[in-house]
Tab-separated table of C-alpha atoms in Angstrom:
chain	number	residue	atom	x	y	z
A	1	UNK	CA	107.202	121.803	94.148
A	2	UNK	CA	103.325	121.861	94.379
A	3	UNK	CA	103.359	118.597	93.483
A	4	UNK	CA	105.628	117.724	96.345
A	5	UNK	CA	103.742	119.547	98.668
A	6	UNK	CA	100.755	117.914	97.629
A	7	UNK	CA	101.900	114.286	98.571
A	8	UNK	CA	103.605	115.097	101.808
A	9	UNK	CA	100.672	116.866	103.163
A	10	UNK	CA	98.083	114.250	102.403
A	11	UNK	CA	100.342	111.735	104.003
A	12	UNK	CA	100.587	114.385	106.797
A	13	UNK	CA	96.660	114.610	107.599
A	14	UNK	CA	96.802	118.363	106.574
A	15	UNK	CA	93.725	117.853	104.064
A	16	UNK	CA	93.297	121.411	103.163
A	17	UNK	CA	97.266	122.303	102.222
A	18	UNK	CA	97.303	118.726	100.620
A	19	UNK	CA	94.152	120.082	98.379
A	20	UNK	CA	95.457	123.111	97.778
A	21	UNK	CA	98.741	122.072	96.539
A	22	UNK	CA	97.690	119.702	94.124
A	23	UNK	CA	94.991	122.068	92.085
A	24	UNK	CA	98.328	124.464	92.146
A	25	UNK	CA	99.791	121.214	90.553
A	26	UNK	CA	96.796	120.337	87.742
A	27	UNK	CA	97.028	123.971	86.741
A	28	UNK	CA	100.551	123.920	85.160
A	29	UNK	CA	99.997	120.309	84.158
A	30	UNK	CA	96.639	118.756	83.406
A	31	UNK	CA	95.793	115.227	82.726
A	32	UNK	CA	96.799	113.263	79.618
A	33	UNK	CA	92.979	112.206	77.815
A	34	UNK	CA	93.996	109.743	75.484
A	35	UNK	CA	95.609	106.479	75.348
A	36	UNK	CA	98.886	107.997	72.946
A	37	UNK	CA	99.238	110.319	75.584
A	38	UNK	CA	98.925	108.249	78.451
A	39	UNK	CA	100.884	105.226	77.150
A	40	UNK	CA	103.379	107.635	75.788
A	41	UNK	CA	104.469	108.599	78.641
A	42	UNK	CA	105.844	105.241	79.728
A	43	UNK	CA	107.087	104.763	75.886
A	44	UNK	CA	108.957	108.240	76.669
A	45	UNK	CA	107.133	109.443	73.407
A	46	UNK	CA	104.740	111.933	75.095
A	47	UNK	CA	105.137	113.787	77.730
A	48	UNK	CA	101.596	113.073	78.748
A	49	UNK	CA	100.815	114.354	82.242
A	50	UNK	CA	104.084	113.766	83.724
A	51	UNK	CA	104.932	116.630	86.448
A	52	UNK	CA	108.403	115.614	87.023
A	53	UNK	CA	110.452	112.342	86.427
A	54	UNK	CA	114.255	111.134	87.154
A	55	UNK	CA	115.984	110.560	84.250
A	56	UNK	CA	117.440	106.696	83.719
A	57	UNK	CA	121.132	106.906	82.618
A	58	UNK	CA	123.329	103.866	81.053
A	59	UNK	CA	124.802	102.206	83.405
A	60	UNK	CA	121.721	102.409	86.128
A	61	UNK	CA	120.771	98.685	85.401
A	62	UNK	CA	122.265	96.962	88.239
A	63	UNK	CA	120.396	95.457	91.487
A	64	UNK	CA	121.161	98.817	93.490
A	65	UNK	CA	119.314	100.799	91.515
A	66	UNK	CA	116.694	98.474	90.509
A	67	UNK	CA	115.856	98.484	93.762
A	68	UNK	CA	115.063	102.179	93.687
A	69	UNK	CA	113.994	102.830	90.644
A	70	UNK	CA	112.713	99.399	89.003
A	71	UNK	CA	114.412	99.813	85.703
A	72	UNK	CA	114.155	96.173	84.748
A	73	UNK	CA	110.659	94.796	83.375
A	74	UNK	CA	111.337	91.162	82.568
A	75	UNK	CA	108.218	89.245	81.887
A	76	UNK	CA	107.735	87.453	84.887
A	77	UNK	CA	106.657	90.330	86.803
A	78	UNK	CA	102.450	89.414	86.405
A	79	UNK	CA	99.521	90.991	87.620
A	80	UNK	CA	97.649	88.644	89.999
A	81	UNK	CA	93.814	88.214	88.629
A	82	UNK	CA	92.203	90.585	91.051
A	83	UNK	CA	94.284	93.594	89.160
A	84	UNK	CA	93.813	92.347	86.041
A	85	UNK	CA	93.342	88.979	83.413
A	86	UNK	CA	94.693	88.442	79.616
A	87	UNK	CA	90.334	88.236	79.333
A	88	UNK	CA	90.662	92.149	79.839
A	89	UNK	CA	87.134	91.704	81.603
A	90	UNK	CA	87.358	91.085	85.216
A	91	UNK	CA	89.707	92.697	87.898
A	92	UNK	CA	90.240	96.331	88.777
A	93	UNK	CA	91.529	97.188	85.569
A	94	UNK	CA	89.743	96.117	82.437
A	95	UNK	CA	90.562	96.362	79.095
A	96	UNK	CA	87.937	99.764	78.625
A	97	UNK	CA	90.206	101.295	80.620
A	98	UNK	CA	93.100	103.065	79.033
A	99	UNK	CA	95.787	102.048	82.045
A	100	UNK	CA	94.974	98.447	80.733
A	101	UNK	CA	97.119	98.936	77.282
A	102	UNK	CA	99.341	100.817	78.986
A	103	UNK	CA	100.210	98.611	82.020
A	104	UNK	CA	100.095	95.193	80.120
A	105	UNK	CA	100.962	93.307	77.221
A	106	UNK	CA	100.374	89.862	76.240
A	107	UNK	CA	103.691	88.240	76.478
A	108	UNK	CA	103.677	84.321	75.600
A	109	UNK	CA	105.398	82.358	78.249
A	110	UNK	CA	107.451	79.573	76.590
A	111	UNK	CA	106.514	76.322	75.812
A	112	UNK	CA	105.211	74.425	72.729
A	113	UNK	CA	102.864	76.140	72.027
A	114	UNK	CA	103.604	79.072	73.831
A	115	UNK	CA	101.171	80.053	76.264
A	116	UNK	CA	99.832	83.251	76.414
A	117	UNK	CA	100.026	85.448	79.483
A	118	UNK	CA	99.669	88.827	80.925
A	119	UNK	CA	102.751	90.813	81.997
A	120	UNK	CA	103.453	93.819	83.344
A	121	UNK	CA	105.257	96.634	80.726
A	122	UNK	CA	104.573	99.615	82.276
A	123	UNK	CA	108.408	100.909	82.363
A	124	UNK	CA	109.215	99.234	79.039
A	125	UNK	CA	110.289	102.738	77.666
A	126	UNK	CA	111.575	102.546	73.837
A	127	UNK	CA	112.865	99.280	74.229
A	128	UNK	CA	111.912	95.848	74.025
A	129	UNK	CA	109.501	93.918	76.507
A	130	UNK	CA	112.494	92.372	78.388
A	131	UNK	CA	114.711	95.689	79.756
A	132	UNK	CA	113.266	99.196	80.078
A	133	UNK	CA	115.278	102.313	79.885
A	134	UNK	CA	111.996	104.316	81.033
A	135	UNK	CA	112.741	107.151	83.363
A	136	UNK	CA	111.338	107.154	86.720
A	137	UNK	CA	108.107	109.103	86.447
A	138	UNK	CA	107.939	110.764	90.255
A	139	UNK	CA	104.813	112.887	90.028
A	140	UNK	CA	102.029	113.113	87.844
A	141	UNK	CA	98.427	114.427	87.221
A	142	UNK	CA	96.804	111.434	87.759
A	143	UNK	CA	98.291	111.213	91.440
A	144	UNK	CA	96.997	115.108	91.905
A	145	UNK	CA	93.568	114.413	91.223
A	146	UNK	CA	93.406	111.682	93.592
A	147	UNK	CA	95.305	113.877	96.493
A	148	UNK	CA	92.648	116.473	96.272
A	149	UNK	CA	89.991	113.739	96.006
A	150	UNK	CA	90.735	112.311	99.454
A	151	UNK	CA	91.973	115.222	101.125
A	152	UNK	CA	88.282	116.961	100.383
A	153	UNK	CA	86.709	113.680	100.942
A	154	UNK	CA	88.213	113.366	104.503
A	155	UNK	CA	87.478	117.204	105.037
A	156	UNK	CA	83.977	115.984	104.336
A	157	UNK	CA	80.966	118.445	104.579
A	158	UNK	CA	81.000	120.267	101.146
A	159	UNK	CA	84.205	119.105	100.064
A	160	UNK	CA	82.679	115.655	99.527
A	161	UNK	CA	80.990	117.255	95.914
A	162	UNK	CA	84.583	118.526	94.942
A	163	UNK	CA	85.942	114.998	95.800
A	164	UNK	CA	83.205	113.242	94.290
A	165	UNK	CA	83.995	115.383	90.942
A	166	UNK	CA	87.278	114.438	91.193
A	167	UNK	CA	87.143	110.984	91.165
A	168	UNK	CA	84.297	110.587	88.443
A	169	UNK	CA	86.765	113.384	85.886
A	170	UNK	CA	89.329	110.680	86.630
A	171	UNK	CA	87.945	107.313	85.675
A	172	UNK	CA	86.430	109.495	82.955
A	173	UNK	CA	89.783	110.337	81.207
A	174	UNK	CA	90.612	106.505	81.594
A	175	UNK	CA	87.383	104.595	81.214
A	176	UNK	CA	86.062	104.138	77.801
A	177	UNK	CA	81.877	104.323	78.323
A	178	UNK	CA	82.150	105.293	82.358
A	179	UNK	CA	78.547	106.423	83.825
A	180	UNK	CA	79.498	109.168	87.310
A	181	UNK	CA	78.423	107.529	90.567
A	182	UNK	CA	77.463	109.226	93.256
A	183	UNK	CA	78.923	108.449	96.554
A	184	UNK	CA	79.288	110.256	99.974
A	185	UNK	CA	81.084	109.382	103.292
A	186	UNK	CA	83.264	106.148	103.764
A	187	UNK	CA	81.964	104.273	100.432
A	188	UNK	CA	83.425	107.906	99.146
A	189	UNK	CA	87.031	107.034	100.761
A	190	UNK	CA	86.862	103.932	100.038
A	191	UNK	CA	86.303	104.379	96.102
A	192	UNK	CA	88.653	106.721	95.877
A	193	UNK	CA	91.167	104.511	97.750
A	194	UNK	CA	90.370	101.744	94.794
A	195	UNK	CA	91.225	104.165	92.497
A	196	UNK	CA	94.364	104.755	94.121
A	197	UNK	CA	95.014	101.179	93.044
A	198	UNK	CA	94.437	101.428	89.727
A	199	UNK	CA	96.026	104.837	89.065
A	200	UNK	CA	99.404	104.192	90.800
A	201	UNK	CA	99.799	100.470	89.939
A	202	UNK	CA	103.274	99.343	90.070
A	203	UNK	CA	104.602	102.801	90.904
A	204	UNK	CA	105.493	101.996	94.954
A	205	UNK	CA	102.518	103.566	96.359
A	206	UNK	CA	100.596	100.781	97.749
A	207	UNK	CA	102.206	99.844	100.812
A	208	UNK	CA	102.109	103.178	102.353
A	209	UNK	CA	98.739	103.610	101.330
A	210	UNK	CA	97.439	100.701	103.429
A	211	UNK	CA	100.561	101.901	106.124
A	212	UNK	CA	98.898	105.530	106.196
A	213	UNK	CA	95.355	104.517	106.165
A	214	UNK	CA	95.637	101.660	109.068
A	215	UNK	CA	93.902	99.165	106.549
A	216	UNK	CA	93.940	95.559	107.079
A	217	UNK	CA	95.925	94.126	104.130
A	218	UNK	CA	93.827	91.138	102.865
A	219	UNK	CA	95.695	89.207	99.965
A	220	UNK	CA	93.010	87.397	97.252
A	221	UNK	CA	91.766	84.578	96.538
A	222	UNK	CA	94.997	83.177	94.875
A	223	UNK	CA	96.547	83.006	98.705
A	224	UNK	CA	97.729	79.705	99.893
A	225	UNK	CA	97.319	78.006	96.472
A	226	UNK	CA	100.077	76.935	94.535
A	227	UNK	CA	101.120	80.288	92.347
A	228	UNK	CA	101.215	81.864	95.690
A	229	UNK	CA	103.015	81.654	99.243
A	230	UNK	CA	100.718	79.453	101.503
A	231	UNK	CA	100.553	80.848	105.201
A	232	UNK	CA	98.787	84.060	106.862
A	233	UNK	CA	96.510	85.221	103.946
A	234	UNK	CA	95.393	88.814	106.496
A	235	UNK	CA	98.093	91.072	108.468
A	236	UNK	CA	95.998	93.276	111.048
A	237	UNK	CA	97.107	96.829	110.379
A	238	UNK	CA	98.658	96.373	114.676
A	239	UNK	CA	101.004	93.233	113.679
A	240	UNK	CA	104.513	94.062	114.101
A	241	UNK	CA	105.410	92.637	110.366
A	242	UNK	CA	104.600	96.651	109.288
A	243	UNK	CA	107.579	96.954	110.174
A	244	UNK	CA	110.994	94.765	110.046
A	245	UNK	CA	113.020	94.162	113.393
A	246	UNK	CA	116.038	96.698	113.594
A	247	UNK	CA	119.091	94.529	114.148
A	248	UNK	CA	121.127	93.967	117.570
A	249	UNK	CA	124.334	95.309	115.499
A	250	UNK	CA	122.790	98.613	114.952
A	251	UNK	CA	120.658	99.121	118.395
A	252	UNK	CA	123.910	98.505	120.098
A	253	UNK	CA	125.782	101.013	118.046
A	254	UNK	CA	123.199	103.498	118.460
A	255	UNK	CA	122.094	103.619	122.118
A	256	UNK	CA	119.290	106.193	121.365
A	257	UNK	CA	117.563	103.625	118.707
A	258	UNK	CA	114.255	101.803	120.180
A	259	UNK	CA	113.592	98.703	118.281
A	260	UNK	CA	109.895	98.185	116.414
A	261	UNK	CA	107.488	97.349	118.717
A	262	UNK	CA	107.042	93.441	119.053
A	263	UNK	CA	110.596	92.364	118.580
């Protein structure tokens, strides 16, 4: 419930509920330290920090409810080189860093010889590297201490030193050899933000991150190339594509809908 709270506050502005919430979170489930823990809970072997999860059920394989709950992890799914690299030393999550081993796995691509190449197993669960039976992991510690991170960092004043601890207990628990910074103000945000990105990889958060945050989404350097879709590599956080086009069918069976602004 705290938990809960937590998340729909911060995305609500209300910085000091949203702060509040999420220490009442941490204190009846603190963050998982090492990498059993934390890579347990994806292996469903630990219950690491996990707050609350939805349970994955035979049966819940099929495109429906992959599309909710993303219980398929073939090996095609790969992080693009500004996330991470099979090097494990450049991107935003490095092979020091506990989320690395738990996120990826070297998964040779076929071909004679087989080439190796990074893929993403975070939902694995027991199972092999192809389909995951992983349940659903909702809400967890690591989200909490990022909450109360921004919400004191956009409170600013004071708060900033309580943010500021936040972040650097973080990237403690999950970076082998981390030295604090110290950071105030946007660079403050802006860190913590990054973090966001590393913490919540793959877990649906990202879009209405940038959404909530009116950032300019800026894809990397592997835009227009040939392993990605040429075209627009920015979207202005004012374009219209935020936002799909509600269809004629539905406007016209619902005369109090107003259709997204630029269709």
């Amino acid at each position: 419930m705290y938990a809960l709270l937590a998340r729909v506050n911060l995305y609500a502005g209300n910085w000091a509920e949203a702060a509040t919430n999420a220490t009442n979170a941490l204190n009846g489930r603190p963050l998982a330290t090492t990498q059993a823990a934390f890579t347990g809970m994806y292996k469903q072997t630990d219950r690491g920090e996990i707050i609350w999860n939805v349970q994955f059920e035979a049966g819940q394989s099929g495109p429906t409810f992959l599309a909710f709950f993303a219980t398929s992890n073939r090996s095609y799914f790969r992080p693009v080189p500004e996330i991470a690299t099979l090097a494990g030393n450049t991107g935003l999550i490095q092979s020091n860093d506990l989320r690395y081993q738990a996120y990826f796995t070297n998964v040779p691509a076929a071909g004679n010889p087989p080439v190796p190449g990074l893929a993403i197993t975070k939902y694995r669960g027991k199972t092999t590297l192809v389909d995951g039976n992983a349940n659903f992991i909702a809400l967890r510690s690591g989200e909490m201490y990022l909450i109360r991170a921004e919400a004191n960092a956009r409170l600013g004043g004071a708060n900033e030193v309580t943010a500021l601890a936040d972040l650097n207990a973080l990237r403690a628990a999950r970076i082998s050899g981390y030295i604090p910074e110290v950071l105030t103000g946007t660079a403050l945000i802006n860190a913590i933000a990054d973090e966001r990105r590393r913490e919540m990889f793959g877990e649906g958060h990202r879009f209405f991150d940038l959404k909530r945050t009116t950032r300019v989404i800026q894809r990397g350097s592997i835009c227009g190339t040939p392993t990605s879709a040429a075209g627009n590599c920015t979207l202005a956080s004012t374009a219209r594509e935020w936002a799909l086009p509600i269809p004629e069918s539905v406007l016209g069976a619902n005369k109090n809908l107003v259709q997204n602004p630029g269709y």
